[in-house]
PDB file of C-alpha atoms in Angstrom:
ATOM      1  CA  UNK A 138     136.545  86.033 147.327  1.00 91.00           C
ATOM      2  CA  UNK A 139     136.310  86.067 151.149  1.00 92.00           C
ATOM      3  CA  UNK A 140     132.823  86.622 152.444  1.00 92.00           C
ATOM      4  CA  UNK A 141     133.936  90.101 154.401  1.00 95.00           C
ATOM      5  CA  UNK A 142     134.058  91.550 151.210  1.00 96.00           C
ATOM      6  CA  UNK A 143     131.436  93.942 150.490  1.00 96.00           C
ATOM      7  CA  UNK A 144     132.034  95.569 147.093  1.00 96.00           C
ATOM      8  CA  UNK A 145     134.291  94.874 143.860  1.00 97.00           C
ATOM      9  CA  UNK A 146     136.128  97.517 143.373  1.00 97.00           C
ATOM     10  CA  UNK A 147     136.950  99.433 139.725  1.00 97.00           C
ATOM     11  CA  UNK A 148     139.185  97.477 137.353  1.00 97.00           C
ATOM     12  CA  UNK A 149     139.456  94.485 140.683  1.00 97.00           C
ATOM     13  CA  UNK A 150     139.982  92.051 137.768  1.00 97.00           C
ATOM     14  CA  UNK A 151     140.951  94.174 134.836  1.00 97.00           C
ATOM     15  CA  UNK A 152     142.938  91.914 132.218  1.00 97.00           C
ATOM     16  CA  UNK A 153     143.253  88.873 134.371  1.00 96.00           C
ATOM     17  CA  UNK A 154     143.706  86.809 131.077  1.00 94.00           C
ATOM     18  CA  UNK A 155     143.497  83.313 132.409  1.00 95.00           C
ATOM     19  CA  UNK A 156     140.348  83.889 135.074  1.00 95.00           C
ATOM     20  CA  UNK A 157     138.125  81.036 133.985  1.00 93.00           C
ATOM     21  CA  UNK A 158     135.489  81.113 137.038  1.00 90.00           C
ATOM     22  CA  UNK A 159     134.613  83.509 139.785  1.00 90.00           C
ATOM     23  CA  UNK A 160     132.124  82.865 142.585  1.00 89.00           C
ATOM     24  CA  UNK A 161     130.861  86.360 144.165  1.00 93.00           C
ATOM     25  CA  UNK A 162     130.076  86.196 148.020  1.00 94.00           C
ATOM     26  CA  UNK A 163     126.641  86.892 149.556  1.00 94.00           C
ATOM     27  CA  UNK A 164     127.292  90.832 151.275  1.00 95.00           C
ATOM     28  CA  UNK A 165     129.042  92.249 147.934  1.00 97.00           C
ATOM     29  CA  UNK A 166     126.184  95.117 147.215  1.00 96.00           C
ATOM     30  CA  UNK A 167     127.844  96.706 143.761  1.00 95.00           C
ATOM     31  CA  UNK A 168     130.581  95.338 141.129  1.00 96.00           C
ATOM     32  CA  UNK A 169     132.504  98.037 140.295  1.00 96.00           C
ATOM     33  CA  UNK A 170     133.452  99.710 136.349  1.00 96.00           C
ATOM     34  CA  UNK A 171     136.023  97.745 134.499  1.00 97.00           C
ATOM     35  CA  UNK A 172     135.831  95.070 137.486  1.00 97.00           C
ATOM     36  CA  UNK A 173     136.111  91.858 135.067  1.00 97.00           C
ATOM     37  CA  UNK A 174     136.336  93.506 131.786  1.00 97.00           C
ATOM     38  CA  UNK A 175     138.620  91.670 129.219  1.00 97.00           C
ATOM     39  CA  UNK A 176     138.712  88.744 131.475  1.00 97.00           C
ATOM     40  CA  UNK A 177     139.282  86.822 128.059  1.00 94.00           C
ATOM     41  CA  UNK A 178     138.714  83.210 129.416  1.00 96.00           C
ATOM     42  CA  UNK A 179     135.763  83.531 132.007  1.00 95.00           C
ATOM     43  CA  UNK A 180     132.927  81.343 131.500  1.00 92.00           C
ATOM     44  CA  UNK A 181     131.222  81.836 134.639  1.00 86.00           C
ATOM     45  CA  UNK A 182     130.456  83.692 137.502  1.00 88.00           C
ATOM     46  CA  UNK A 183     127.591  83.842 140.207  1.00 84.00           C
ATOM     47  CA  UNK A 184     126.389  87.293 141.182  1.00 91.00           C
ATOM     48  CA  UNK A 185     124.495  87.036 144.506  1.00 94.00           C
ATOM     49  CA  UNK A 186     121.015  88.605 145.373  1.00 94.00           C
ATOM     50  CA  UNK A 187     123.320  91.228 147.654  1.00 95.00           C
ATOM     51  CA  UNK A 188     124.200  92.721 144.363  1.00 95.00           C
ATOM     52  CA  UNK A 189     122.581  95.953 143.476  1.00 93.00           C
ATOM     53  CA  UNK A 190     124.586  97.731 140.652  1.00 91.00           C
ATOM     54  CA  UNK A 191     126.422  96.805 138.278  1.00 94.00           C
ATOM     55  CA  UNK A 192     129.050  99.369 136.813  1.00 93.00           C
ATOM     56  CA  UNK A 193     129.836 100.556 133.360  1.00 95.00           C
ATOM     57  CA  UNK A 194     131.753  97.878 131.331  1.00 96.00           C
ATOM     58  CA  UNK A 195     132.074  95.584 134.543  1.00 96.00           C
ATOM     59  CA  UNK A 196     132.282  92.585 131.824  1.00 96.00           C
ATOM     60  CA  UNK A 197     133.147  94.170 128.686  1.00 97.00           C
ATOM     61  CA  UNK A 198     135.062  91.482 126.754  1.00 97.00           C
ATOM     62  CA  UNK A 199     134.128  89.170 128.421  1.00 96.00           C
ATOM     63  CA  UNK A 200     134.222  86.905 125.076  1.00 95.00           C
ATOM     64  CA  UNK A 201     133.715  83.131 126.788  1.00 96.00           C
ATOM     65  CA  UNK A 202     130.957  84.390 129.081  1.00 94.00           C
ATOM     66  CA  UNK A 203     128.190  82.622 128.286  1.00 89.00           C
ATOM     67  CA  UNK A 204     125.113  82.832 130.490  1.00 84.00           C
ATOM     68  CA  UNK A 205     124.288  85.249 133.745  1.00 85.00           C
ATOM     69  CA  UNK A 206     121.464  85.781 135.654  1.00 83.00           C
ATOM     70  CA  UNK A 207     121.302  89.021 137.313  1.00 89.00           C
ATOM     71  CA  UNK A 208     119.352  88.622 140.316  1.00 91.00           C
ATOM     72  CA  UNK A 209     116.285  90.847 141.233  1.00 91.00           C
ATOM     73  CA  UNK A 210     118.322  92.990 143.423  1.00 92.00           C
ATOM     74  CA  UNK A 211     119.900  95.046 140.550  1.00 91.00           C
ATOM     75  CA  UNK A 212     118.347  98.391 139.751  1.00 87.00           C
ATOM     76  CA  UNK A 213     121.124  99.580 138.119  1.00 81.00           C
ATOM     77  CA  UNK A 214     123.527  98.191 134.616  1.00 89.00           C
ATOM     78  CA  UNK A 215     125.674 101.060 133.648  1.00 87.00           C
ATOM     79  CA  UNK A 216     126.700 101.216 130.028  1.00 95.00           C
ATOM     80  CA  UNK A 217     129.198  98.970 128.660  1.00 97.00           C
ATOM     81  CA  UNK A 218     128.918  96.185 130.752  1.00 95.00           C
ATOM     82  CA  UNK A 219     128.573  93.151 128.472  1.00 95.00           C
ATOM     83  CA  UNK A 220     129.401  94.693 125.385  1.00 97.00           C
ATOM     84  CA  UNK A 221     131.706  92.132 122.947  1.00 97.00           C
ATOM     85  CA  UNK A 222     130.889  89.574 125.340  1.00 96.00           C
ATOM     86  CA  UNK A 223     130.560  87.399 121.852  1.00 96.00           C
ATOM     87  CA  UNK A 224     129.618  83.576 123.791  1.00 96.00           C
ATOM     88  CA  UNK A 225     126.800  85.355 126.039  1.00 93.00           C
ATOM     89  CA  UNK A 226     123.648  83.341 124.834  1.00 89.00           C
ATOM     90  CA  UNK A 227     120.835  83.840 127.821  1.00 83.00           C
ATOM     91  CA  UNK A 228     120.696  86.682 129.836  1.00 83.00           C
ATOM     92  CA  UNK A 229     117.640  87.604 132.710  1.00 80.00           C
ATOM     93  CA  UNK A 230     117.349  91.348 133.422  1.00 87.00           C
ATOM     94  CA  UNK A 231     115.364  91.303 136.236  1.00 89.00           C
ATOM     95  CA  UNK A 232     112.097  93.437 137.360  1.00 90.00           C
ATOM     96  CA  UNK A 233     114.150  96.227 139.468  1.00 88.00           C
ATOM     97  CA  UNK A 234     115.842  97.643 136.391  1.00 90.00           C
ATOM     98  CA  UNK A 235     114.505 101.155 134.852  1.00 86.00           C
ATOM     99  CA  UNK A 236     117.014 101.765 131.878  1.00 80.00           C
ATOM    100  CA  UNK A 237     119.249  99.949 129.482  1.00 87.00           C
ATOM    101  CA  UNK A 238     122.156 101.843 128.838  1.00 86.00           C
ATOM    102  CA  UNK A 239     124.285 102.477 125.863  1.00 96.00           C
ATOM    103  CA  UNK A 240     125.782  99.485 124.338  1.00 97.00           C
ATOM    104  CA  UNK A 241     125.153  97.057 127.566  1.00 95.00           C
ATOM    105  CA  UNK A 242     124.902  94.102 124.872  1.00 95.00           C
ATOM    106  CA  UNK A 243     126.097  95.738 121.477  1.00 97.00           C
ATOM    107  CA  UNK A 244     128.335  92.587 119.683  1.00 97.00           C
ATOM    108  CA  UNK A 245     127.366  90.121 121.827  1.00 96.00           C
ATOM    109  CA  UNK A 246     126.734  88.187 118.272  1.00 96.00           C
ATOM    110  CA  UNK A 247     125.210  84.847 120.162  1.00 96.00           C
ATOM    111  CA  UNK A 248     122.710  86.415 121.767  1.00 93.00           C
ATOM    112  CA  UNK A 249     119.453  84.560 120.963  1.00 89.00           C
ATOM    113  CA  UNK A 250     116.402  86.175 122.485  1.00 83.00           C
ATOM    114  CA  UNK A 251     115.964  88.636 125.121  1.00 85.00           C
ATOM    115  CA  UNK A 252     113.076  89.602 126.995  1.00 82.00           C
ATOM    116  CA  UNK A 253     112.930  93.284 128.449  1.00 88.00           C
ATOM    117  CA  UNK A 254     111.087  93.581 131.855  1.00 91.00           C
ATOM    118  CA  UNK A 255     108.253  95.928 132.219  1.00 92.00           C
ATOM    119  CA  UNK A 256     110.176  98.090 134.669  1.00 92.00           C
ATOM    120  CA  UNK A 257     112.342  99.643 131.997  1.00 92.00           C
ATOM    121  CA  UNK A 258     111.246 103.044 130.353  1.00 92.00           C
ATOM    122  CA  UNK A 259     113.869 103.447 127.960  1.00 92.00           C
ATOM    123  CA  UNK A 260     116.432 101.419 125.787  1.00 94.00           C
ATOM    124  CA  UNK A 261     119.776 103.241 125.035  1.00 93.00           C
ATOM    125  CA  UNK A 262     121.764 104.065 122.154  1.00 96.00           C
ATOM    126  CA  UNK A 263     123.400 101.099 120.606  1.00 97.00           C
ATOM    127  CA  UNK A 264     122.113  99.068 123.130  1.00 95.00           C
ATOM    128  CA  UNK A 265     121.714  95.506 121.341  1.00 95.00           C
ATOM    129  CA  UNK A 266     123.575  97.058 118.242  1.00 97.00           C
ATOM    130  CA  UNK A 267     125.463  93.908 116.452  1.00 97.00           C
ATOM    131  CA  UNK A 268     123.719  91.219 118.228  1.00 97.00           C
ATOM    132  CA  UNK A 269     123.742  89.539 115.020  1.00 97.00           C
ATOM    133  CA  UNK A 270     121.948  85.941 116.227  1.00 96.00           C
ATOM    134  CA  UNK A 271     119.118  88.141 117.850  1.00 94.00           C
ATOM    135  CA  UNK A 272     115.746  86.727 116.369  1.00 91.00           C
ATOM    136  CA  UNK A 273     112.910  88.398 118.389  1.00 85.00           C
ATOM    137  CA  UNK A 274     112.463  90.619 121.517  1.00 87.00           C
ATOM    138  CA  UNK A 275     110.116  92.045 123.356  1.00 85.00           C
ATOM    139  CA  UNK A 276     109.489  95.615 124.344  1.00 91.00           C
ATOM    140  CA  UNK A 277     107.114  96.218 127.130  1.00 94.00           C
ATOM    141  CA  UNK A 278     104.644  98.707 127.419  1.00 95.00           C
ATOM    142  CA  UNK A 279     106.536 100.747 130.050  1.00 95.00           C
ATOM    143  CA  UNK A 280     109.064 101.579 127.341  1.00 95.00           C
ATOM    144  CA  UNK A 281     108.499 105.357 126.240  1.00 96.00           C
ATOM    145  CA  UNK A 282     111.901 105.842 124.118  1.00 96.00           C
ATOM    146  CA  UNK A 283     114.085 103.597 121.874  1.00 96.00           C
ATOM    147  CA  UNK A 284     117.691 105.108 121.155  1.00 96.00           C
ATOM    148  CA  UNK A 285     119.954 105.855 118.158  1.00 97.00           C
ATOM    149  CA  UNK A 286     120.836 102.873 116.932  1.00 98.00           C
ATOM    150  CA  UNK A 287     119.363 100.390 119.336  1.00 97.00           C
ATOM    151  CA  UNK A 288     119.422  97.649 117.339  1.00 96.00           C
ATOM    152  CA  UNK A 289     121.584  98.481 114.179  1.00 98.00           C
ATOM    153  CA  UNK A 290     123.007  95.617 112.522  1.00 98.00           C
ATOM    154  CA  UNK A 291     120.970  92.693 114.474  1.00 97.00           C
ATOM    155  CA  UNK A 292     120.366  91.004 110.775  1.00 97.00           C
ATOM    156  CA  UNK A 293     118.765  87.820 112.457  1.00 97.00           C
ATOM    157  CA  UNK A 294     115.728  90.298 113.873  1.00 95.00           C
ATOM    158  CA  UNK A 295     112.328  89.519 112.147  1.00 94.00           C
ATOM    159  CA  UNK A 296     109.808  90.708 113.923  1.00 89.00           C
ATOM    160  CA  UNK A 297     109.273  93.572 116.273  1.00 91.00           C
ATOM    161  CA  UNK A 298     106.166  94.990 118.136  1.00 90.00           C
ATOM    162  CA  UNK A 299     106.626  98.755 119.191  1.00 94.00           C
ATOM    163  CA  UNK A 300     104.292  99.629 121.818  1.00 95.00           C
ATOM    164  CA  UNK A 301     102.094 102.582 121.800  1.00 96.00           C
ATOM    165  CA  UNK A 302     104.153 104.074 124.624  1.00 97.00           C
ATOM    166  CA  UNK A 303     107.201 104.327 122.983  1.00 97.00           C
ATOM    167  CA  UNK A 304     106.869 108.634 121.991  1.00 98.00           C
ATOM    168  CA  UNK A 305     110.573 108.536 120.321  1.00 97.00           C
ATOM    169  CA  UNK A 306     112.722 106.336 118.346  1.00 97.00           C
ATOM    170  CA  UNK A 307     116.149 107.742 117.256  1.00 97.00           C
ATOM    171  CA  UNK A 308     118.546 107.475 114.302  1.00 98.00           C
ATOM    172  CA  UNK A 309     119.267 104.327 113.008  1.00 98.00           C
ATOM    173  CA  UNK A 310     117.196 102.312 115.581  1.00 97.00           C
ATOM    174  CA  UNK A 311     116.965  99.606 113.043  1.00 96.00           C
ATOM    175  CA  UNK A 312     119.283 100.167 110.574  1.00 97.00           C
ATOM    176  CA  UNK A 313     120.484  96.974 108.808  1.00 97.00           C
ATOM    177  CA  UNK A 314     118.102  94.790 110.019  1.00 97.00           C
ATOM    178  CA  UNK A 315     118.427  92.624 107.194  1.00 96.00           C
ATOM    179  CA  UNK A 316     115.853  89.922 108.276  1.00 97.00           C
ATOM    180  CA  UNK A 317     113.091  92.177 109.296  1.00 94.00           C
ATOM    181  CA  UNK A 318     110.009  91.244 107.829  1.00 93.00           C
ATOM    182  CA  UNK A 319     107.560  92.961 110.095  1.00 89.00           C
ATOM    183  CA  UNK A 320     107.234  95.704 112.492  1.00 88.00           C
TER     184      UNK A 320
END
């Protein structure tokens, strides 16, 4: 991608099937919805520090994706964006961002650990839902609400802290959480 480009625009990459790398020029500020989503063989991609949202289901199915770092200019992930992304092992949210969204990880099954920076206030529905290798996270004190079915079906979970701050915790938050042996 040139470097006079200055944002990825919705569904820029939609279906491109056989897109194994991308490398994201310093100047892009946002990464459009649907912009790589089912991009079935991309393993990697570097999103610059220029970069400050990301839209809803930018990566969705995404399934050889393995690692990303978002750098610490993101404030924003919009729902969707790495959901089935099945290979996606590490991931760094950084500082900036506020929310999770709906299902920004749900069945990304080889997802290991995750840690949750204390900037974010709230976790949303199905966020983590069917990350079935997750074994521990933390939730920061800044976190006031965990959604409906957060982290349904993550049946390598077995241990969770809840902070005091946390004032709501929806349906099915932990549903199926086969593992869980204390909270």
């Amino acid at each position: 991608i040139p470097s006079s480009v200055t944002s990825i625009g919705n569904s820029a990459f939609y279906n491109c099937y056989l897109l194994q790398s991308i490398n994201i020029p310093d100047g892009v500020t946002s990464i459009s919805s649907y912009a790589f989503y089912n991009c079935n063989s991309l393993q990697s991609i570097n999103i610059p520090s220029s970069v400050t949202s990301i839209g809803n289901t930018a990566f969705r199915s995404c399934y050889l994706l393995q690692s990303i770092n978002i750098p610490s200019s993101v404030t924003s992930i919009g729902s969707q964006t790495f959901q089935y992304c099945s290979s996606l092992q590490s991931i760094n949210i950084p500082d900036g961002v506020t929310s999770i969204g709906s299902n920004v990880f749900s069945s990304c099954s080889s997802l290991q650990s995750i840690t949750i920076p204390s900037s974010v206030t709230s976790i949303g529905n199905s966020s983590f839902s069917g990350c079935t290798s997750l074994q521990s996270i933390t939730i920061p004190s800044s976190v006031t609400s965990i959604g409906t079915g957060a982290f349904y079906n993550c049946t390598s979970l077995r241990n969770i802290t809840i902070p005091s701050s946390v004032t709501s915790i929806g349906n099915n938050a932990f549903s199926y959480c086969s593992s869980l042996q204390s909270i």
